[in-house]
Coordinates of C-alpha atoms and ligand atoms in Angstrom, one line a residue:
M12 CA 17.9 -11.7 15.4
A13 CA 14.8 -10.3 13.8
R14 CA 12.6 -7.3 14.7
F15 CA 8.9 -7.1 14.8
T16 CA 7.5 -3.5 15.2
L17 CA 3.9 -2.3 15.3
P18 CA 2.1 0.8 16.5
R19 CA 1.9 0.8 20.3
D20 CA -2.0 0.9 20.1
V21 CA -4.3 -0.2 17.4
Y22 CA -7.9 0.7 18.1
H23 CA -10.3 -1.1 15.9
G24 CA -14.0 -1.6 15.4
K25 CA -17.0 0.6 14.6
G26 CA -16.9 3.9 16.4
S27 CA -13.2 3.7 17.4
L28 CA -12.6 7.1 15.9
E29 CA -13.8 8.4 19.2
Q30 CA -10.5 7.3 20.8
L31 CA -9.2 10.7 19.6
K32 CA -10.9 12.1 22.7
N33 CA -8.2 10.4 24.8
L34 CA -5.1 11.7 23.1
K35 CA -2.9 13.8 25.4
G36 CA -1.3 16.9 23.9
K37 CA -1.8 20.6 23.0
K38 CA -1.6 21.0 19.2
A39 CA -2.6 18.6 16.5
V40 CA -2.2 19.0 12.8
I41 CA -4.8 17.0 10.8
C42 CA -3.7 15.9 7.3
V43 CA -6.4 14.9 4.8
G44 CA -6.9 14.3 1.1
G45 CA -9.2 16.0 -1.3
G46 CA -12.5 16.1 0.5
S47 CA -13.8 12.6 1.1
M48 CA -13.3 12.9 4.9
K49 CA -15.1 16.2 5.0
R50 CA -18.0 14.8 2.9
G51 CA -18.3 11.7 5.1
G52 CA -18.5 13.9 8.2
F53 CA -15.4 12.2 9.6
L54 CA -13.2 15.3 9.6
Q55 CA -15.7 17.3 11.7
R56 CA -16.0 14.4 14.1
A57 CA -12.2 14.2 14.5
E58 CA -11.9 17.9 15.0
D59 CA -14.7 17.8 17.6
Y60 CA -13.0 14.9 19.5
L61 CA -9.7 16.6 19.5
K62 CA -11.3 19.8 20.8
E63 CA -12.9 17.8 23.6
A64 CA -9.4 16.5 24.4
G65 CA -8.2 20.2 24.7
F66 CA -6.3 20.4 21.4
E67 CA -5.8 23.4 19.2
T68 CA -6.0 22.0 15.6
K69 CA -4.7 23.0 12.2
L70 CA -5.8 21.4 8.9
I71 CA -3.5 20.4 6.0
E72 CA -6.0 19.5 3.3
G73 CA -5.9 18.8 -0.4
I74 CA -3.2 16.1 -0.3
E75 CA -3.4 14.5 -3.7
A76 CA -3.5 10.8 -4.6
D77 CA 0.1 9.7 -5.2
P78 CA 1.5 12.6 -3.2
S79 CA 4.5 14.5 -4.6
V80 CA 7.7 15.6 -3.0
E81 CA 6.5 19.2 -3.3
T82 CA 3.3 18.4 -1.3
V83 CA 5.5 16.9 1.4
M84 CA 7.7 19.9 1.6
K85 CA 4.8 22.4 1.7
G86 CA 3.1 20.4 4.5
A87 CA 6.3 20.3 6.5
D88 CA 6.5 24.1 6.3
V89 CA 3.0 24.3 7.8
M90 CA 4.0 21.9 10.6
L91 CA 7.2 23.9 11.3
D92 CA 5.1 27.1 11.6
F93 CA 2.3 25.5 13.8
Q94 CA 4.6 23.2 15.9
P95 CA 2.2 20.4 16.6
D96 CA 2.8 17.7 19.2
W97 CA 0.5 15.3 17.4
I98 CA 0.1 14.6 13.7
I99 CA -3.2 13.0 12.8
A100 CA -3.4 11.7 9.3
M101 CA -6.8 10.6 8.0
G102 CA -7.9 9.2 4.7
G103 CA -6.5 6.8 2.1
G104 CA -2.9 5.8 1.9
S105 CA -2.0 9.1 0.2
P106 CA -2.6 11.6 2.9
I107 CA -1.2 9.2 5.6
D108 CA 2.0 8.5 3.5
A109 CA 2.5 12.2 2.8
A110 CA 2.0 13.1 6.5
K111 CA 4.7 10.5 7.4
A112 CA 7.2 12.2 5.1
M113 CA 6.2 15.6 6.4
W114 CA 6.8 14.3 9.9
I115 CA 10.4 13.5 9.0
K116 CA 11.0 16.9 7.5
Y117 CA 9.2 18.6 10.5
E118 CA 11.6 16.9 12.9
Y119 CA 14.7 17.3 10.7
P120 CA 14.2 20.5 8.6
D121 CA 17.5 20.0 6.9
C122 CA 16.6 16.5 5.7
T123 CA 16.3 16.3 1.9
F124 CA 14.0 13.9 0.0
E125 CA 17.1 12.0 -1.0
D126 CA 18.0 11.5 2.7
M127 CA 14.5 10.2 3.5
C128 CA 14.8 7.5 0.8
K129 CA 17.8 5.9 2.4
V130 CA 16.3 2.6 3.4
F131 CA 16.2 2.2 7.2
G132 CA 18.2 5.4 7.5
I133 CA 15.8 7.8 9.2
P134 CA 17.1 9.4 12.4
E135 CA 15.1 9.1 15.6
L136 CA 11.7 10.8 15.4
R137 CA 9.2 11.7 18.2
K138 CA 11.3 14.6 19.5
K139 CA 8.6 17.0 18.4
A140 CA 5.5 15.0 17.6
H141 CA 3.7 11.6 17.8
F142 CA 1.7 10.2 14.9
C143 CA -1.8 8.8 14.7
A144 CA -3.1 7.3 11.5
I145 CA -6.7 6.7 10.6
P146 CA -7.3 4.8 7.3
S147 CA -10.4 5.3 5.2
T148 CA -9.4 2.7 2.5
S149 CA -8.9 -1.0 3.0
G150 CA -5.5 -1.7 1.4
T151 CA -2.3 0.2 2.0
A152 CA -2.3 -0.4 5.8
T153 CA 0.1 2.5 6.1
E154 CA -1.5 3.0 9.5
V155 CA 0.6 0.2 10.8
T156 CA 3.6 0.1 8.5
A157 CA 7.1 1.4 8.4
F158 CA 6.6 2.7 4.8
S159 CA 5.5 5.7 2.9
I160 CA 5.3 6.1 -0.9
I161 CA 6.1 9.5 -2.4
T162 CA 6.2 10.3 -6.1
D163 CA 9.0 12.2 -7.8
Y164 CA 7.0 13.5 -10.8
Q165 CA 10.1 14.9 -12.5
K166 CA 11.5 11.4 -12.7
G167 CA 8.1 9.7 -12.9
I168 CA 9.1 7.3 -10.1
K169 CA 7.5 6.3 -6.9
Y170 CA 10.0 6.1 -4.0
P171 CA 9.3 4.0 -0.9
I172 CA 10.5 5.6 2.3
A173 CA 11.2 2.7 4.7
D174 CA 12.1 2.8 8.4
F175 CA 10.4 1.6 11.6
E176 CA 10.8 5.2 12.9
I177 CA 7.8 6.1 10.7
T178 CA 5.6 3.3 12.0
P179 CA 2.7 5.3 13.6
D180 CA 2.3 5.5 17.3
I181 CA -1.5 4.9 17.2
A182 CA -3.7 3.4 14.5
I183 CA -7.4 3.8 14.5
V184 CA -9.0 1.2 12.2
D185 CA -12.6 2.3 12.2
P186 CA -14.6 0.5 9.4
D187 CA -17.2 3.3 9.4
L188 CA -14.6 5.3 7.3
A189 CA -14.3 2.6 4.7
E190 CA -18.0 2.3 4.1
T191 CA -18.1 5.3 1.8
M192 CA -15.6 3.9 -0.6
P193 CA -16.8 3.6 -4.2
Q194 CA -16.6 0.2 -5.9
K195 CA -13.4 0.8 -7.9
L196 CA -11.5 2.0 -4.8
T197 CA -12.8 -1.1 -2.9
A198 CA -11.5 -3.4 -5.6
H199 CA -8.1 -1.8 -6.1
T200 CA -7.2 -1.3 -2.4
G201 CA -8.4 -4.9 -1.7
M202 CA -6.1 -6.4 -4.3
D203 CA -3.3 -4.3 -2.8
A204 CA -4.0 -5.9 0.5
I205 CA -4.0 -9.5 -0.8
T206 CA -0.7 -8.7 -2.6
H207 CA 0.8 -7.5 0.6
A208 CA -0.2 -10.7 2.4
I209 CA 1.0 -13.1 -0.3
E210 CA 4.3 -11.2 -0.9
A211 CA 4.9 -11.1 2.8
Y212 CA 4.3 -14.8 3.1
V213 CA 6.8 -15.8 0.5
S214 CA 9.3 -13.0 1.3
T215 CA 12.8 -14.0 2.3
A216 CA 12.3 -12.0 5.5
N217 CA 9.2 -13.9 6.6
C218 CA 9.0 -15.3 10.1
D219 CA 6.5 -17.1 12.4
Y220 CA 5.0 -13.8 13.6
T221 CA 4.4 -12.4 10.1
D222 CA 3.2 -15.8 8.7
A223 CA 0.3 -16.0 11.1
L224 CA -0.8 -12.5 10.2
A225 CA -0.4 -13.0 6.4
I226 CA -2.3 -16.3 6.3
H227 CA -5.2 -15.0 8.3
A228 CA -5.4 -11.9 6.2
I229 CA -5.4 -14.0 3.0
E230 CA -8.3 -16.1 4.3
M231 CA -10.2 -13.1 5.3
I232 CA -9.7 -11.3 2.0
Q233 CA -10.7 -14.5 0.1
D234 CA -13.9 -14.6 2.1
N235 CA -14.8 -10.9 2.0
L236 CA -13.3 -8.8 -0.8
V237 CA -15.7 -9.6 -3.7
K238 CA -18.7 -9.4 -1.4
S239 CA -17.5 -6.1 -0.1
Y240 CA -17.1 -4.9 -3.7
N241 CA -20.7 -5.9 -4.3
G242 CA -21.9 -3.8 -1.4
D243 CA -22.0 -6.1 1.6
M244 CA -21.0 -3.7 4.4
G245 CA -20.4 -6.5 6.9
C246 CA -17.7 -7.8 4.6
R247 CA -16.5 -4.2 4.0
D248 CA -15.9 -4.0 7.8
L249 CA -14.0 -7.3 7.9
M250 CA -11.8 -6.2 5.0
H251 CA -10.7 -3.1 7.0
N252 CA -9.3 -5.5 9.6
A253 CA -7.9 -7.9 7.0
Q254 CA -5.9 -5.3 5.2
C255 CA -4.5 -4.1 8.6
L256 CA -3.4 -7.6 9.4
A257 CA -1.7 -7.9 6.0
G258 CA 0.0 -4.6 6.8
M259 CA 1.3 -5.9 10.1
A260 CA 2.7 -8.8 8.2
F261 CA 4.4 -6.9 5.3
S262 CA 5.7 -4.1 7.5
N263 CA 7.9 -6.7 9.2
A264 CA 8.4 -9.3 6.5
L265 CA 8.7 -6.8 3.6
L266 CA 7.4 -7.3 0.1
G267 CA 8.6 -8.5 -3.3
I268 CA 8.8 -7.6 -7.0
V269 CA 5.0 -7.2 -7.6
H270 CA 5.5 -4.0 -5.6
S271 CA 8.8 -3.1 -7.2
M272 CA 7.1 -3.3 -10.6
A273 CA 4.0 -1.4 -9.5
H274 CA 6.2 1.4 -8.0
K275 CA 8.2 1.8 -11.2
T276 CA 5.3 1.5 -13.7
G277 CA 2.7 3.5 -11.7
A278 CA 3.7 7.0 -12.8
A279 CA 6.0 6.0 -15.7
F280 CA 3.3 6.7 -18.3
A281 CA 1.7 9.8 -16.7
D282 CA 2.4 11.8 -19.8
Q283 CA 0.0 9.4 -21.7
G284 CA -2.8 10.8 -19.5
A285 CA -3.1 8.5 -16.5
H286 CA -1.4 6.5 -13.7
I287 CA -1.6 2.7 -13.4
I288 CA -3.4 2.8 -10.0
H289 CA -1.2 1.0 -7.5
G290 CA -3.7 -1.7 -6.4
A291 CA -4.7 -2.4 -10.0
A292 CA -1.0 -2.8 -11.0
N293 CA -0.5 -5.2 -8.1
A294 CA -3.6 -7.2 -9.2
M295 CA -2.3 -7.5 -12.8
Y296 CA 1.3 -8.4 -11.9
L297 CA 0.7 -10.7 -8.9
P298 CA -0.3 -13.8 -11.0
K299 CA 2.8 -13.3 -13.3
V300 CA 5.2 -12.9 -10.4
I301 CA 3.8 -16.0 -8.7
Q302 CA 4.6 -18.0 -11.9
F303 CA 8.1 -16.5 -11.9
N304 CA 8.8 -17.0 -8.2
A305 CA 7.4 -20.5 -8.2
K306 CA 10.6 -21.6 -10.0
D307 CA 12.2 -21.2 -6.5
A308 CA 11.5 -24.4 -4.5
T309 CA 10.9 -22.7 -1.2
A310 CA 8.5 -20.1 -2.7
K311 CA 6.7 -22.8 -4.6
K312 CA 6.1 -24.7 -1.4
R313 CA 4.8 -21.6 0.3
Y314 CA 2.4 -20.7 -2.5
G315 CA 1.2 -24.3 -2.0
V316 CA 0.5 -23.6 1.6
I317 CA -1.4 -20.5 0.7
A318 CA -3.5 -22.5 -1.8
D319 CA -4.2 -25.1 1.0
Y320 CA -5.4 -22.5 3.4
M321 CA -7.6 -21.1 0.6
K322 CA -8.9 -24.6 0.1
L323 CA -8.2 -24.5 -3.6
G324 CA -7.4 -28.2 -4.0
G325 CA -4.5 -29.6 -6.1
N326 CA -2.4 -32.7 -5.6
S327 CA 1.1 -31.3 -6.1
D328 CA 2.7 -27.9 -5.4
D329 CA 2.7 -27.2 -9.2
E330 CA -1.0 -27.8 -9.4
K331 CA -1.6 -25.6 -6.3
V332 CA 0.4 -22.8 -7.8
D333 CA -1.7 -23.0 -11.0
L334 CA -4.9 -23.0 -9.0
L335 CA -3.7 -20.0 -7.0
V336 CA -2.9 -18.1 -10.2
K337 CA -6.4 -19.0 -11.6
Y338 CA -8.1 -18.0 -8.4
L339 CA -6.5 -14.6 -8.4
R340 CA -7.3 -14.0 -12.1
K341 CA -10.9 -14.8 -11.3
M342 CA -10.9 -12.3 -8.5
N343 CA -9.6 -9.7 -11.0
D344 CA -12.5 -10.6 -13.3
D345 CA -15.0 -10.3 -10.4
L346 CA -13.6 -6.9 -9.5
N347 CA -13.5 -5.6 -13.1
I348 CA -9.7 -5.3 -13.1
P349 CA -7.9 -6.0 -16.5
H350 CA -5.2 -8.7 -16.7
G351 CA -2.6 -6.8 -18.7
I352 CA -1.4 -3.2 -19.1
N353 CA -2.4 -3.3 -22.8
K354 CA -6.0 -3.6 -21.7
Y355 CA -5.7 -1.1 -18.8
G356 CA -7.9 1.9 -19.6
K357 CA -7.3 5.5 -18.5
D358 CA -10.1 5.1 -15.9
G359 CA -8.5 1.9 -14.5
L360 CA -11.2 -0.3 -16.0
P361 CA -10.6 -3.0 -18.8
A362 CA -10.5 -1.4 -22.3
D363 CA -10.0 -2.8 -25.8
T364 CA -7.0 -0.5 -26.1
G365 CA -5.2 0.5 -22.9
F366 CA -3.8 4.0 -22.4
V367 CA -0.2 2.8 -22.6
P368 CA 0.7 2.4 -26.3
E369 CA 2.9 -0.6 -27.2
N370 CA 5.7 1.5 -28.7
I371 CA 5.9 3.7 -25.7
F372 CA 5.9 0.7 -23.4
L373 CA 8.7 -1.0 -25.3
E374 CA 10.8 2.2 -25.6
R375 CA 10.7 2.7 -21.8
L376 CA 10.9 -1.0 -20.8
P377 CA 14.7 -1.2 -20.3
E378 CA 14.8 1.8 -17.9
I379 CA 11.7 0.6 -16.0
A380 CA 13.2 -2.9 -15.6
V381 CA 16.4 -1.4 -14.1
N382 CA 14.4 0.8 -11.8
A383 CA 12.2 -2.1 -10.7
I384 CA 15.3 -4.1 -9.8
G385 CA 16.6 -1.2 -7.8
D386 CA 13.4 -0.8 -5.9
A387 CA 13.6 -1.3 -2.1
C388 CA 11.0 -4.2 -2.4
T389 CA 13.2 -6.3 -4.7
G390 CA 15.7 -7.5 -2.0
S391 CA 13.2 -9.6 -0.1
N392 CA 11.7 -11.3 -3.2
P393 CA 12.3 -15.0 -3.2
R394 CA 13.9 -15.0 -6.7
Q395 CA 16.2 -12.2 -7.8
P396 CA 15.5 -11.4 -11.5
S397 CA 18.3 -10.3 -13.9
P398 CA 17.5 -7.1 -15.9
E399 CA 16.6 -9.4 -18.9
E400 CA 14.3 -11.5 -16.8
M401 CA 12.6 -8.3 -15.4
E402 CA 12.1 -7.0 -18.9
K403 CA 10.5 -10.4 -20.0
L404 CA 8.3 -10.3 -16.8
L405 CA 7.1 -6.8 -17.5
K406 CA 6.3 -7.9 -21.1
C407 CA 4.2 -10.7 -19.7
C408 CA 2.4 -8.1 -17.6
Y409 CA 1.8 -5.9 -20.7
Y410 CA 0.6 -8.6 -23.1
D411 CA -1.0 -10.9 -20.4
T412 CA 1.0 -13.9 -21.3
D413 CA 2.1 -16.8 -19.0
V414 CA 5.6 -16.7 -17.4
D415 CA 7.5 -19.8 -18.4
F416 CA 11.0 -18.8 -17.4
Ligands
LIG1 P1 -5.0 4.6 -1.4 O1 -5.4 4.1 -0.1 O2 -5.3 3.7 -2.5 O3 -3.6 5.2 -1.4 P2 -5.7 7.4 -1.8 O4 -4.7 7.6 -2.9 O5 -5.4 8.0 -0.5 O6 -6.0 5.9 -1.6 O7 -7.1 7.9 -2.3 C1 -7.6 7.6 -3.6 C2 -9.0 8.3 -3.7 O8 -9.9 7.7 -2.9 C3 -9.0 9.8 -3.4 O9 -9.7 10.4 -4.4 C4 -9.7 9.8 -2.1 O10 -10.5 11.0 -1.9 P3 -9.9 12.3 -1.0 O11 -8.6 12.6 -1.6 O12 -11.0 13.3 -1.3 O13 -9.8 11.8 0.4 C5 -10.7 8.7 -2.2 N1 -11.1 8.1 -0.9 C6 -10.3 7.7 0.1 N2 -11.0 7.2 1.1 C7 -12.3 7.3 0.7 C8 -13.6 6.9 1.3 N3 -13.6 6.2 2.5 N4 -14.7 7.2 0.6 C9 -14.7 7.8 -0.6 N5 -13.5 8.1 -1.2 C10 -12.4 7.9 -0.5

């Protein structure tokens, strides 16, 4: 038996934010990031719609990108004090992910962060509040997924919280919110989305339901991401749907080691002055992981199917895999994303010398490799790497060399 879980309602299309008017309840907490939702006027609109629906509202603002355990605990305290019956999380993946974790702590105040990280081990929620997610970036799809990523800065590790309990009740996928994204954010979140769809399609937990969503998302992202990056707002709107479909696929089919590696490298060099932004990490690692996974016969065939749907040509599965890798690398070029960590600048753009020095990378490599193997996303990858293989793979991601093992 397999399970396929999504939010009960997904409202989509321009202007769908207005659906907030129809929520039923008394008290809503609104969780946002650092100010983009205020600047775009979306926060005011949400507050007005909720007021019209008779809600008393309370704002939790300033949730940082890559939210910390501390931010989660502080937000949960505000919820415990205010006692909302709805949690409205609005913005990029960060405030929505943080709000999901706050929700767990709000419903179970004795739950520790360690408890939350037990994969598919969250107790039953919705005894105190329901959850509505409204994404403003086109990538994480956390509005429809069973996941939340929280960073433990003491350890320099991003932990996925995974359980269908935290799949939101309502998602509002209004492309108006994504239209204010700057170029770099559009690029990174878009490559996150295509990584979700490709990893879901080759995951060992794939099924007919997730395949359909993953393939359609891949086709849509192929058609729209670069144009969206270059300012075509029609394509930007379509990307908002595409990333959501990819999310529906991976929330149920799970992911693979591109994500394991992105989670475990993302904050590992924070002391060098930057993070490897999640979407950019995925974009750099995805072609390498495809080369690695393609040694598995089933995965190779599935990459071939993806290449066929993308109309990339090729007469054999080997050729199709090569063409897929080439295509994704070209997308990175078009989106101004580097190919290797050694060329990843502090600002996330290609640089002659990246912000992660070679000696620091090599010093931390064994620990990062072990952590990546232990990541919750590794189990569903089509090929299970040994620690040695994971180290070699990460080296290919650092130096941008082909994977031939
Ligand atoms: P992701 O979806 O990649 O997880 P994030 O970490 O939530 O994104 O947000 C990354 C950055 O994008 C943040 O600086 C965020 O600004 P706020 O914290 O002020 O909200 C910004 N951002 C998110 N959505 C945006 C939008 N639609 N327009 C402009 N900036 C946006």
